[in-house]
């Protein structure tokens, strides 16, 4: 059994009213200071290139996916969230994914895939929201993951800058 | 090549490799002794199963002999001599390898992300271990054909080729059907087939294994999987009675995507034939017989679990006078032993289907006998009966139990369907024969079995060499291991005997 020694209240504290007044003073003071509470989701969080949101796949300007299904992100992923199957193309780049699934429930948003990718094909976008009513609905397939290069451009530039430092 | 009847006497001399004393064979190049001493020596053109040519120059080691100063030389073209002192890790050796790699990579495309060899490519491995991070050349890389079709099996990417000529030598020396050549000279050299003919023969698949880089790849495996996602299990090939040692490679615990030969000096050395390599359909999960089923006049095929199926089987077999038990030559020795016990208990006639010789036989590996465990079952005391003999014997028995992978197809579709209706037919197989309609099917009870990729055991090959088959992936739910099935059946029969 643990005996908790409580501090003895002073006389003024035991009087109760002065403490109430002190509290109300703080409350009134705060009413005139700027508000810090964000009304999410109506007011979304501002993001920057540094924001490491959910991974997304780049679609090049010619409409083809940049990914060549090399499987490096799949291998790098510590949460085993990525599953890729490849197929042959008739373009110069001989291979592209047939299936590219990311189980967003497994994804821990670590960004290893972005770092592993030799093709600038997967980036941590600024998308942060994730909600669904089923588990299956949160396994995103290739169509759900595709984003145009222009959407991802700030992040692409940022990652290039970081890589140049190496 | 494979049947090693007379072995010439092997002479050995003593040499030192990285401080270890080795008894090196004089009929093998120095690299053989180094590898034997477990010293890693990079090599591309050297393959233990092919004649050495010394064209890639990567296998440099430092050798000191007698009073001569130590020199760097290629290990695969240096004969061993008594008293050699070899250092595979000297600075000189590493420097030469590094230079050599720089030249090999001069024209090599940056293809690793899409290359099927990536992950098991020695060019990747040694570049990582010895090479430099960046290329120094400013000239553009050589542009060559990237999708050169070499027939039904192999695809050639000429840009990736490092001209080690293993493929050329393989075709000349192993199946002895020279079909590839190095065309052009110097930096214009490329690998080509004679007159651009497609490759032929039953050993083309090995080209993808001997090629140290991703230049020759299997069409059937093209872009199918990244090799590090494959689970590899040692096994044996069941397409002929040679029983080549293989590695079965499974993608994500599901589909078998590749079968490759595994080095086995006594059986298949480093090779296997294409018949065995591409026999993947036999392991497919579609149209499998799962659980047990019986024809019912009103409900079509009645499906039920194996436990219940075995009860029915026990009743049927108990009622039989002298059942005919027909095994498939795919049964393992262990399963054969259980089946013999069953045969004795039922006082039945036990035989295995001995299929006719096929036209695939050659003098390298394929025996033309599609019965992988013929020897094992014969040694156990099974009678070998041809499909015709079995079909004619069937009418003399009131019940026939056909058991094992592919047993129905070995009897022939027509043959199996013509089994007399007076005879009770129990079929334990991986799949039902094609187009079995209730009413005209001879089957009275069928139980699903595991394929040879889903169970473990041993086969004895044509030369009496016993080799394992191991479980490469799980059997479909509701399919039992054959040994367990037979043991349960024996148990049920024993219980019934006591009760009656
Ligand atoms: S690492 Fe990049 S190119 Fe490779 S599979 Fe992942 S996204 Fe595609
Ligand atoms: S052959 Fe080897 S080094 Fe060349 S692209 Fe393929 S994996 Fe990379
Ligand atoms: S195709 Fe492969 S095996 Fe043939 S020479 Fe080129 S690298 Fe060597
Ligand atoms: S392995 Fe020795 S020169 Fe190629």
XYZ file of C-alpha atoms and ligand atoms in Angstrom:
694
model
C 0.000 0.000 0.000
C 1.285 3.414 -0.899
C 0.483 6.335 1.321
C 0.332 9.534 -0.681
C 1.335 12.575 1.313
C -0.773 15.479 0.045
C 0.391 19.009 0.471
C -1.459 20.899 3.141
C -3.572 23.693 1.555
C -2.774 27.177 2.724
C -5.412 29.348 4.320
C -6.101 31.311 1.102
C -6.415 28.190 -0.911
C -8.850 26.814 1.570
C -10.867 30.016 1.147
C -11.644 28.767 -2.447
C -12.968 32.060 -3.912
C -9.639 33.780 -4.640
C -8.527 30.717 -6.635
C -11.703 30.862 -8.743
C -11.034 34.477 -9.497
C -7.431 33.689 -10.435
C -8.636 31.029 -12.883
C -11.195 33.317 -14.481
C -8.554 35.969 -14.983
C -6.492 33.525 -17.017
C -9.539 32.517 -19.075
C -10.412 36.125 -19.907
C -6.828 36.935 -20.813
C -6.720 34.043 -23.299
C -9.908 35.263 -24.988
C -8.046 38.234 -26.379
C -4.931 36.347 -27.493
C -4.700 34.833 -31.050
C -6.382 31.414 -31.385
C -4.143 28.335 -31.820
C -6.789 25.626 -32.251
C -7.194 24.480 -35.864
C -10.668 23.612 -37.108
C -9.645 20.325 -38.742
C -10.832 19.024 -41.217
C -12.387 22.295 -42.450
C -9.019 23.969 -42.039
C -6.396 21.617 -43.439
C -2.835 21.582 -42.151
C -0.532 23.547 -44.441
C 2.147 21.303 -45.922
C 5.568 21.941 -47.393
C 7.980 19.949 -49.520
C 9.471 18.588 -46.329
C 6.142 17.079 -45.252
C 6.517 13.321 -45.431
C 3.004 12.196 -46.251
C 1.857 9.031 -47.951
C 3.846 7.431 -50.793
C 2.535 8.069 -54.305
C 3.694 7.016 -57.758
C 4.790 9.495 -60.397
C 3.255 9.491 -63.829
C 5.592 11.052 -66.358
C 4.481 13.776 -68.731
C 4.130 11.247 -71.565
C 1.469 9.473 -69.514
C 3.559 6.430 -68.616
C 4.244 5.458 -65.077
C 7.842 6.151 -64.062
C 8.120 2.925 -62.090
C 9.928 0.030 -63.773
C 8.834 -2.444 -61.092
C 12.385 -3.132 -59.951
C 11.136 -4.137 -56.532
C 13.681 -2.111 -54.586
C 11.041 -0.193 -52.658
C 9.307 -3.479 -51.947
C 12.584 -4.835 -50.573
C 13.363 -1.673 -48.631
C 9.938 -1.424 -47.024
C 10.329 -2.417 -43.361
C 6.592 -2.974 -42.965
C 6.160 -5.221 -46.034
C 3.465 -2.867 -47.252
C 4.350 -2.957 -50.950
C 3.567 -5.734 -53.427
C 4.637 -5.431 -57.063
C 4.283 -7.644 -60.122
C 5.987 -6.625 -63.333
C 5.067 -6.958 -66.982
C 6.718 -6.301 -70.304
C 6.076 -3.105 -72.272
C 6.727 -2.372 -75.923
C 8.486 0.873 -75.087
C 12.215 1.453 -74.772
C 11.910 0.938 -71.019
C 11.068 -2.701 -71.164
C 9.236 -3.208 -67.941
C 6.471 -1.607 -65.915
C 4.324 -2.717 -63.011
C 1.280 -4.808 -63.681
C 0.206 -4.528 -60.115
C 1.499 -2.090 -57.524
C -0.255 -2.296 -54.181
C 0.554 -0.403 -51.032
C -1.245 -1.536 -47.950
C -1.696 1.861 -46.320
C -2.565 0.183 -43.040
C 0.892 -1.325 -42.964
C 2.757 1.667 -44.332
C 4.557 3.474 -41.535
C 5.375 6.496 -43.717
C 9.107 6.032 -43.188
C 10.050 7.106 -46.692
C 12.471 4.247 -47.311
C 10.747 3.505 -50.626
C 11.352 7.036 -51.809
C 14.991 6.705 -50.846
C 15.402 3.281 -52.492
C 13.832 4.148 -55.827
C 16.394 4.493 -58.635
C 13.819 5.920 -61.025
C 12.262 8.860 -59.155
C 9.042 6.927 -59.320
C 7.774 6.962 -55.765
C 7.581 10.015 -53.525
C 6.207 10.869 -50.138
C 3.434 13.207 -51.230
C 1.819 15.850 -49.049
C -1.316 13.732 -48.688
C -1.959 12.928 -45.062
C -5.534 11.730 -44.796
C -6.418 8.093 -44.577
C -9.886 6.838 -43.803
C -12.131 4.084 -44.962
C -14.735 1.723 -43.634
C -12.992 -1.499 -44.674
C -9.461 -2.827 -44.483
C -9.453 -3.798 -48.151
C -10.301 -0.246 -49.075
C -7.006 0.884 -47.615
C -4.911 -1.353 -49.813
C -4.274 1.188 -52.544
C -3.690 -0.118 -56.046
C -1.730 1.469 -58.844
C -4.597 3.622 -60.115
C -5.193 5.077 -56.656
C -1.494 5.797 -56.199
C -0.737 7.530 -59.499
C -0.039 11.275 -59.336
C 1.178 13.585 -62.059
C 4.754 14.852 -61.903
C 3.538 18.412 -61.456
C 1.615 17.509 -58.282
C 4.694 15.962 -56.787
C 7.160 18.510 -58.156
C 7.953 20.351 -54.872
C 8.830 17.069 -53.206
C 10.826 15.880 -56.239
C 12.909 19.046 -56.133
C 13.397 18.716 -52.399
C 14.537 15.085 -52.634
C 16.953 15.931 -55.442
C 18.404 18.678 -53.299
C 18.871 16.303 -50.378
C 20.446 13.635 -52.587
C 22.894 16.176 -53.999
C 24.279 16.682 -50.557
C 25.584 13.134 -50.471
C 29.523 -36.868 -70.332
C 27.233 -37.735 -67.492
C 27.901 -41.434 -67.262
C 31.258 -41.484 -65.639
C 32.173 -45.091 -66.244
C 35.961 -45.066 -66.123
C 37.519 -42.421 -63.941
C 41.058 -41.512 -64.929
C 43.403 -41.411 -61.976
C 43.465 -38.016 -60.304
C 46.915 -36.586 -59.531
C 47.293 -34.031 -56.796
C 50.040 -31.643 -55.734
C 50.392 -29.592 -52.626
C 49.967 -25.816 -52.888
C 49.233 -23.026 -50.428
C 46.221 -20.768 -50.832
C 45.982 -17.823 -48.434
C 48.068 -19.747 -45.923
C 45.962 -22.925 -46.218
C 47.609 -26.058 -47.572
C 45.519 -27.649 -50.324
C 45.897 -30.870 -52.279
C 45.185 -29.408 -55.701
C 44.106 -31.537 -58.655
C 46.543 -31.223 -61.522
C 43.843 -31.724 -64.148
C 42.016 -28.592 -62.975
C 43.066 -24.954 -63.204
C 44.323 -23.048 -60.182
C 40.931 -21.423 -59.579
C 39.501 -24.842 -58.764
C 41.987 -25.243 -55.917
C 41.314 -21.697 -54.667
C 37.567 -22.265 -54.591
C 38.163 -25.607 -52.909
C 40.146 -23.789 -50.223
C 37.058 -21.611 -49.748
C 38.830 -18.521 -51.005
C 36.522 -16.379 -53.076
C 37.930 -15.682 -56.528
C 35.664 -13.669 -58.813
C 35.089 -15.376 -62.156
C 32.859 -14.961 -65.187
C 34.176 -17.033 -68.047
C 35.264 -19.933 -65.851
C 32.528 -22.451 -65.153
C 33.446 -25.682 -63.396
C 31.490 -27.661 -65.971
C 33.026 -26.033 -69.059
C 36.525 -25.811 -70.498
C 38.415 -22.716 -69.288
C 39.234 -19.991 -71.821
C 40.496 -17.074 -69.753
C 38.653 -14.356 -71.612
C 37.188 -12.162 -68.891
C 40.425 -11.654 -66.878
C 38.624 -11.038 -63.591
C 40.004 -14.060 -61.740
C 43.385 -12.479 -60.977
C 45.331 -13.834 -58.022
C 48.895 -13.347 -56.907
C 51.091 -16.408 -57.302
C 54.575 -16.932 -55.994
C 56.529 -19.866 -57.252
C 60.064 -20.874 -56.386
C 62.494 -17.968 -56.447
C 60.415 -15.946 -58.911
C 58.890 -12.730 -57.596
C 55.155 -12.884 -56.945
C 53.087 -12.230 -60.054
C 49.423 -11.540 -60.689
C 47.860 -14.034 -63.080
C 44.469 -15.394 -64.103
C 43.588 -18.327 -61.903
C 41.413 -20.094 -64.435
C 44.160 -20.514 -67.037
C 47.044 -21.275 -64.716
C 47.874 -24.939 -64.198
C 48.752 -25.856 -60.655
C 52.320 -26.759 -59.784
C 53.711 -28.135 -56.564
C 54.801 -25.487 -54.112
C 52.755 -22.583 -55.480
C 51.930 -19.933 -52.901
C 48.704 -18.165 -53.820
C 47.345 -14.968 -52.350
C 43.841 -14.167 -53.562
C 43.540 -11.003 -51.498
C 46.771 -9.195 -52.364
C 46.671 -5.563 -53.374
C 47.934 -6.401 -56.856
C 45.130 -8.881 -57.402
C 42.473 -6.463 -56.208
C 43.825 -3.641 -58.343
C 43.849 -5.780 -61.476
C 40.316 -6.948 -60.812
C 39.195 -3.396 -60.359
C 40.678 -2.347 -63.690
C 39.172 -5.347 -65.361
C 35.750 -4.498 -63.965
C 35.997 -0.964 -65.214
C 36.414 -2.276 -68.752
C 33.631 -4.827 -68.373
C 31.306 -2.074 -67.215
C 32.413 0.396 -69.862
C 29.590 -0.578 -72.194
C 27.304 -2.263 -69.740
C 23.844 -0.677 -69.623
C 22.496 0.552 -66.301
C 19.777 -2.028 -66.469
C 19.803 -3.591 -63.029
C 16.347 -2.248 -62.072
C 14.716 -4.081 -64.954
C 17.179 -6.932 -65.356
C 15.939 -10.399 -64.410
C 19.417 -11.386 -63.266
C 19.655 -8.625 -60.686
C 20.092 -10.173 -57.274
C 21.918 -13.236 -58.543
C 24.235 -11.467 -60.994
C 27.939 -11.834 -60.322
C 28.680 -8.674 -62.268
C 26.576 -6.835 -59.700
C 28.187 -8.658 -56.802
C 31.780 -8.089 -57.825
C 31.151 -4.493 -58.903
C 29.802 -3.924 -55.464
C 32.726 -5.692 -53.826
C 35.598 -4.500 -55.989
C 34.494 -1.900 -58.476
C 34.355 1.832 -58.247
C 31.165 3.803 -57.759
C 31.363 5.968 -60.871
C 32.408 5.416 -64.448
C 35.163 7.611 -65.825
C 34.420 7.247 -69.517
C 32.724 10.092 -71.324
C 32.044 8.291 -74.595
C 28.499 7.044 -75.161
C 27.831 3.413 -74.403
C 27.548 0.843 -77.172
C 23.979 0.548 -78.525
C 22.965 -2.980 -79.409
C 19.896 -5.100 -79.712
C 18.102 -5.422 -76.393
C 15.366 -7.870 -77.287
C 16.898 -10.454 -79.520
C 14.671 -13.459 -79.751
C 16.675 -16.702 -79.752
C 13.781 -19.108 -80.160
C 11.136 -20.347 -77.803
C 13.165 -20.410 -74.640
C 15.805 -17.706 -74.541
C 15.875 -13.947 -74.969
C 19.222 -12.226 -75.591
C 20.107 -8.703 -74.550
C 23.325 -7.992 -76.407
C 24.092 -4.855 -74.454
C 24.345 -6.749 -71.186
C 26.638 -9.450 -72.566
C 30.210 -9.385 -71.237
C 31.429 -11.854 -73.898
C 32.551 -14.503 -71.486
C 31.570 -17.141 -74.095
C 30.185 -19.520 -71.493
C 27.057 -19.889 -73.617
C 29.066 -20.712 -76.737
C 31.091 -23.314 -74.874
C 28.023 -24.750 -73.170
C 26.351 -25.420 -76.508
C 29.531 -26.966 -77.900
C 30.522 -29.045 -74.925
C 27.449 -30.171 -73.058
C 24.638 -30.982 -75.488
C 27.311 -30.918 -78.205
C 25.096 -28.949 -80.551
C 27.101 -25.799 -81.350
C 24.612 -23.092 -82.223
C 26.004 -19.891 -80.772
C 29.082 -17.964 -81.797
C 30.913 -14.757 -81.075
C 30.482 -12.672 -84.216
C 32.533 -9.576 -85.032
C 35.840 -8.509 -83.548
C 37.076 -6.373 -80.707
C 34.496 -4.035 -79.280
C 32.138 -5.014 -82.109
C 31.888 -8.591 -80.890
C 28.401 -9.857 -80.179
C 26.821 -13.186 -79.409
C 24.749 -14.576 -82.250
C 23.271 -17.801 -83.445
C 24.581 -19.302 -86.652
C 22.737 -17.639 -89.543
C 20.357 -16.119 -86.999
C 18.600 -19.448 -86.664
C 16.507 -19.878 -83.523
C 18.100 -22.132 -80.920
C 16.949 -25.712 -80.757
C 17.405 -28.688 -78.473
C 16.218 -29.746 -75.075
C 18.966 -28.010 -73.067
C 18.508 -24.342 -73.975
C 17.272 -23.356 -70.542
C 20.733 -23.959 -69.070
C 22.005 -20.997 -71.075
C 20.192 -18.654 -68.713
C 21.931 -20.355 -65.791
C 25.449 -20.329 -67.245
C 25.258 -16.708 -68.382
C 26.809 -14.854 -65.444
C 24.904 -11.676 -66.294
C 21.412 -10.921 -67.535
C 22.198 -11.281 -71.236
C 20.541 -14.640 -71.730
C 17.289 -14.888 -69.833
C 14.392 -17.298 -69.827
C 11.408 -16.029 -71.753
C 9.067 -17.892 -69.453
C 10.542 -16.123 -66.431
C 10.855 -12.736 -68.099
C 9.825 -10.011 -65.642
C 7.877 -12.562 -63.617
C 9.561 -11.968 -60.281
C 12.486 -10.368 -58.532
C 14.757 -13.196 -57.480
C 15.014 -12.095 -53.869
C 11.287 -12.658 -53.497
C 11.651 -16.336 -54.326
C 11.745 -19.053 -51.694
C 14.063 -21.816 -52.835
C 13.678 -25.451 -51.893
C 15.971 -28.307 -52.867
C 14.141 -31.051 -54.700
C 14.384 -33.501 -57.568
C 12.870 -33.390 -61.024
C 10.105 -35.873 -61.719
C 9.969 -35.744 -65.500
C 12.206 -38.751 -66.102
C 13.967 -41.481 -64.188
C 17.229 -39.500 -64.075
C 15.738 -37.414 -61.273
C 17.974 -34.372 -61.680
C 18.588 -32.458 -58.482
C 16.717 -29.186 -58.677
C 15.839 -26.059 -56.807
C 12.160 -25.187 -56.841
C 11.540 -21.470 -56.575
C 8.237 -20.214 -55.256
C 6.986 -16.652 -55.434
C 5.360 -15.392 -52.222
C 4.457 -18.873 -50.937
C 2.223 -19.401 -53.954
C 3.097 -19.982 -57.561
C 6.148 -21.988 -58.597
C 7.813 -19.671 -61.089
C 11.085 -21.360 -61.824
C 12.825 -24.705 -61.512
C 16.588 -24.747 -61.822
C 19.222 -27.473 -61.724
C 21.194 -27.889 -58.517
C 24.787 -29.053 -58.720
C 24.927 -32.784 -58.114
C 28.101 -34.444 -59.273
C 26.632 -37.943 -59.429
C 23.339 -37.188 -61.112
C 23.083 -34.152 -63.317
C 26.241 -32.084 -62.685
C 25.080 -28.504 -63.266
C 22.420 -29.126 -65.907
C 18.860 -30.166 -66.516
C 16.701 -30.522 -69.598
C 13.974 -28.120 -70.666
C 11.277 -30.771 -70.277
C 11.928 -30.827 -66.561
C 12.631 -27.143 -66.226
C 9.362 -26.074 -67.778
C 7.135 -28.769 -66.292
C 5.490 -26.125 -64.140
C 1.940 -26.887 -65.260
C 1.947 -30.073 -63.241
C 2.181 -28.002 -60.071
C -0.578 -25.580 -60.954
C -3.252 -24.971 -58.361
C -6.141 -24.781 -60.826
C -8.462 -27.742 -61.275
C -7.021 -29.566 -58.306
C -8.928 -32.286 -56.579
C -9.430 -31.015 -53.040
C -10.885 -33.192 -50.284
C -12.840 -36.231 -51.399
C -15.745 -36.726 -53.786
C -18.177 -39.396 -54.872
C -20.661 -39.487 -57.727
C -24.266 -39.225 -56.653
C -27.103 -39.889 -59.042
C -29.029 -36.830 -57.943
C -26.470 -34.289 -56.800
C -23.566 -34.640 -59.205
C -20.191 -34.890 -57.481
C -20.678 -35.032 -53.737
C -17.841 -33.207 -51.992
C -16.711 -34.048 -48.476
C -13.572 -33.839 -46.332
C -10.737 -36.345 -46.550
C -11.546 -37.878 -43.122
C -14.967 -38.978 -44.377
C -13.497 -40.013 -47.689
C -11.140 -42.362 -45.892
C -14.034 -43.976 -43.986
C -15.746 -44.702 -47.293
C -12.481 -45.943 -48.786
C -11.948 -48.296 -45.832
C -15.466 -49.731 -46.258
C -14.969 -50.216 -49.965
C -11.575 -51.855 -49.588
C -12.728 -54.133 -46.750
C -15.527 -55.376 -48.958
C -13.160 -56.161 -51.810
C -11.931 -59.716 -52.264
C -8.439 -59.079 -53.649
C -8.140 -55.477 -54.714
C -5.729 -54.345 -57.405
C -3.574 -51.537 -56.073
C -2.058 -49.423 -58.812
C 0.610 -46.935 -57.774
C 1.990 -44.087 -59.761
C 5.766 -44.080 -60.223
C 5.716 -40.600 -58.649
C 5.121 -42.149 -55.240
C 8.117 -41.766 -52.958
C 9.894 -44.653 -51.282
C 8.186 -43.751 -48.000
C 4.736 -43.742 -49.585
C 5.558 -46.974 -51.405
C 6.409 -48.647 -48.098
C 3.061 -47.647 -46.589
C 1.250 -48.781 -49.706
C 2.895 -52.209 -49.548
C 1.706 -52.583 -45.963
C -1.788 -51.680 -47.131
C -1.512 -54.220 -49.938
C -0.528 -56.949 -47.509
C -3.319 -56.085 -45.117
C -5.899 -56.222 -47.888
C -4.296 -59.242 -49.495
C -4.223 -57.287 -52.741
C -2.043 -57.219 -55.834
C 0.298 -54.224 -55.747
C 1.831 -52.836 -58.908
C 2.945 -49.544 -60.340
C 2.169 -48.170 -63.770
C 5.216 -48.495 -65.922
C 4.737 -46.029 -68.765
C 6.238 -46.662 -72.172
C 9.549 -45.091 -73.116
C 9.028 -41.657 -74.739
C 10.928 -40.043 -77.578
C 12.698 -37.472 -75.395
C 15.606 -39.728 -74.479
C 19.089 -38.442 -75.265
C 22.593 -39.424 -74.209
C 23.052 -36.523 -71.825
C 20.419 -36.636 -69.107
C 16.916 -37.491 -70.241
C 16.342 -41.220 -69.961
C 13.070 -41.199 -71.894
C 11.435 -43.065 -69.029
C 8.813 -40.828 -67.450
C 8.802 -42.757 -64.144
C 10.949 -40.920 -61.593
C 10.819 -43.545 -58.867
C 10.759 -46.689 -60.999
C 13.887 -47.991 -59.338
C 12.726 -47.159 -55.828
C 9.378 -48.921 -56.227
C 10.921 -51.918 -57.994
C 13.447 -52.302 -55.186
C 10.609 -52.242 -52.652
C 9.009 -55.167 -54.443
C 6.361 -53.501 -56.584
C 5.375 -55.262 -59.758
C 5.802 -53.132 -62.900
C 2.779 -53.325 -65.180
C 2.247 -51.410 -68.397
C -0.994 -49.413 -68.668
C -2.424 -52.052 -71.013
C -1.629 -54.857 -68.591
C -3.289 -52.954 -65.786
C -6.418 -52.288 -67.821
C -6.750 -55.925 -68.769
C -6.053 -57.070 -65.207
C -8.687 -54.681 -63.851
C -11.597 -56.886 -64.913
C -10.274 -59.729 -62.755
C -10.586 -57.627 -59.613
C -13.695 -56.381 -57.896
C -11.928 -53.209 -56.754
C -9.067 -51.148 -58.031
C -7.252 -48.444 -56.084
C -5.258 -46.057 -58.286
C -3.014 -43.934 -56.144
C -0.441 -41.240 -56.842
C 0.274 -38.144 -58.836
C -0.759 -38.446 -62.523
C -1.843 -42.076 -62.128
C -5.042 -41.583 -64.117
C -3.284 -39.840 -66.976
C -0.660 -42.589 -67.092
C -3.434 -45.091 -67.722
C -4.574 -42.881 -70.574
C -7.790 -40.914 -70.651
C -9.619 -43.511 -72.746
C -8.040 -46.344 -70.855
C -9.084 -44.944 -67.507
C -12.611 -44.197 -68.673
C -12.945 -47.724 -70.033
C -12.310 -49.350 -66.661
C -15.082 -51.978 -66.261
C -18.160 -50.649 -64.485
C -18.374 -53.838 -62.442
C -15.083 -52.899 -60.825
C -15.059 -50.400 -58.022
C -12.623 -47.610 -58.849
C -10.960 -45.571 -56.114
C -8.816 -42.789 -57.504
C -6.347 -40.920 -55.275
C -4.769 -38.332 -57.549
C -3.912 -34.644 -57.665
C -6.641 -33.870 -60.178
C -9.611 -35.620 -61.735
C -9.054 -36.778 -65.318
C -10.578 -34.428 -67.888
C -14.344 -34.384 -68.459
C -15.520 -36.706 -65.720
C -19.318 -36.607 -65.779
C -21.327 -38.385 -63.154
C -22.924 -41.277 -64.985
C -20.163 -42.052 -67.421
C -17.205 -41.745 -65.075
C -15.750 -45.003 -63.780
C -14.820 -43.349 -60.465
C -16.583 -44.483 -57.298
C -14.491 -42.446 -54.884
C -11.815 -39.842 -55.473
C -9.471 -38.253 -52.938
C -7.094 -35.368 -53.693
C -3.355 -35.741 -53.218
C -0.406 -33.354 -52.920
C 1.908 -32.879 -55.902
C 5.626 -33.581 -55.643
C 6.212 -29.909 -54.868
C 3.894 -30.135 -51.876
C 5.208 -33.193 -50.057
C 8.512 -34.673 -49.006
C 10.147 -38.025 -49.497
C 12.766 -39.811 -51.583
C 13.026 -41.094 -55.101
C 15.632 -43.520 -56.339
C 16.847 -42.708 -59.797
C 17.743 -45.014 -62.666
C 21.294 -45.489 -61.348
C 20.080 -46.358 -57.858
C 20.929 -42.946 -56.416
C 18.516 -41.873 -53.703
C 17.604 -38.192 -53.745
C 15.065 -36.192 -51.749
C 12.030 -34.275 -52.886
C 11.097 -31.589 -50.405
C 7.981 -29.572 -49.814
C 8.395 -26.307 -51.712
C 5.011 -24.871 -50.874
C 1.955 -25.837 -48.847
C -0.662 -28.126 -50.349
C -4.095 -26.540 -50.900
C -6.277 -26.633 -47.785
C -8.134 -29.895 -47.589
C -5.392 -31.921 -49.286
C -3.487 -34.402 -47.185
C 0.046 -35.594 -47.383
C 0.030 -39.069 -48.975
C 1.882 -40.781 -46.133
C -0.579 -39.407 -43.586
C -3.443 -40.476 -45.803
C -2.156 -44.034 -46.091
C -1.368 -44.315 -42.395
C -4.862 -43.156 -41.501
C -6.364 -45.607 -43.939
C -4.305 -48.418 -42.393
C -5.482 -47.359 -38.955
C -9.123 -47.432 -40.042
C -8.712 -50.863 -41.590
C -7.105 -52.202 -38.429
C -9.941 -50.844 -36.284
C -12.513 -52.399 -38.574
C -10.770 -55.738 -38.489
C -10.826 -55.760 -34.696
C -14.498 -54.775 -34.643
C -15.650 -57.468 -37.061
S 11.854 1.412 -56.354
Fe 10.874 2.834 -57.784
S 11.075 1.918 -59.805
Fe 11.525 0.345 -58.299
S 9.555 -0.678 -57.987
Fe 9.688 0.904 -56.406
S 8.696 2.678 -57.330
Fe 9.103 1.271 -58.991
S 23.463 -8.128 -66.040
Fe 23.811 -7.785 -63.863
S 24.883 -5.837 -63.783
Fe 24.000 -6.033 -65.821
S 22.039 -5.021 -65.735
Fe 21.664 -7.147 -65.260
S 21.809 -7.273 -63.024
Fe 22.722 -5.339 -63.633
S 25.541 -14.075 -73.467
Fe 26.102 -14.392 -71.337
S 27.146 -16.377 -71.393
Fe 27.099 -15.637 -73.494
S 29.010 -14.549 -73.750
Fe 27.496 -13.041 -73.153
S 27.680 -12.881 -70.948
Fe 28.714 -14.757 -71.561
S 37.345 -16.487 -65.004
Fe 39.445 -16.438 -65.369
S 39.636 -15.173 -67.049
Fe 37.485 -15.340 -66.818
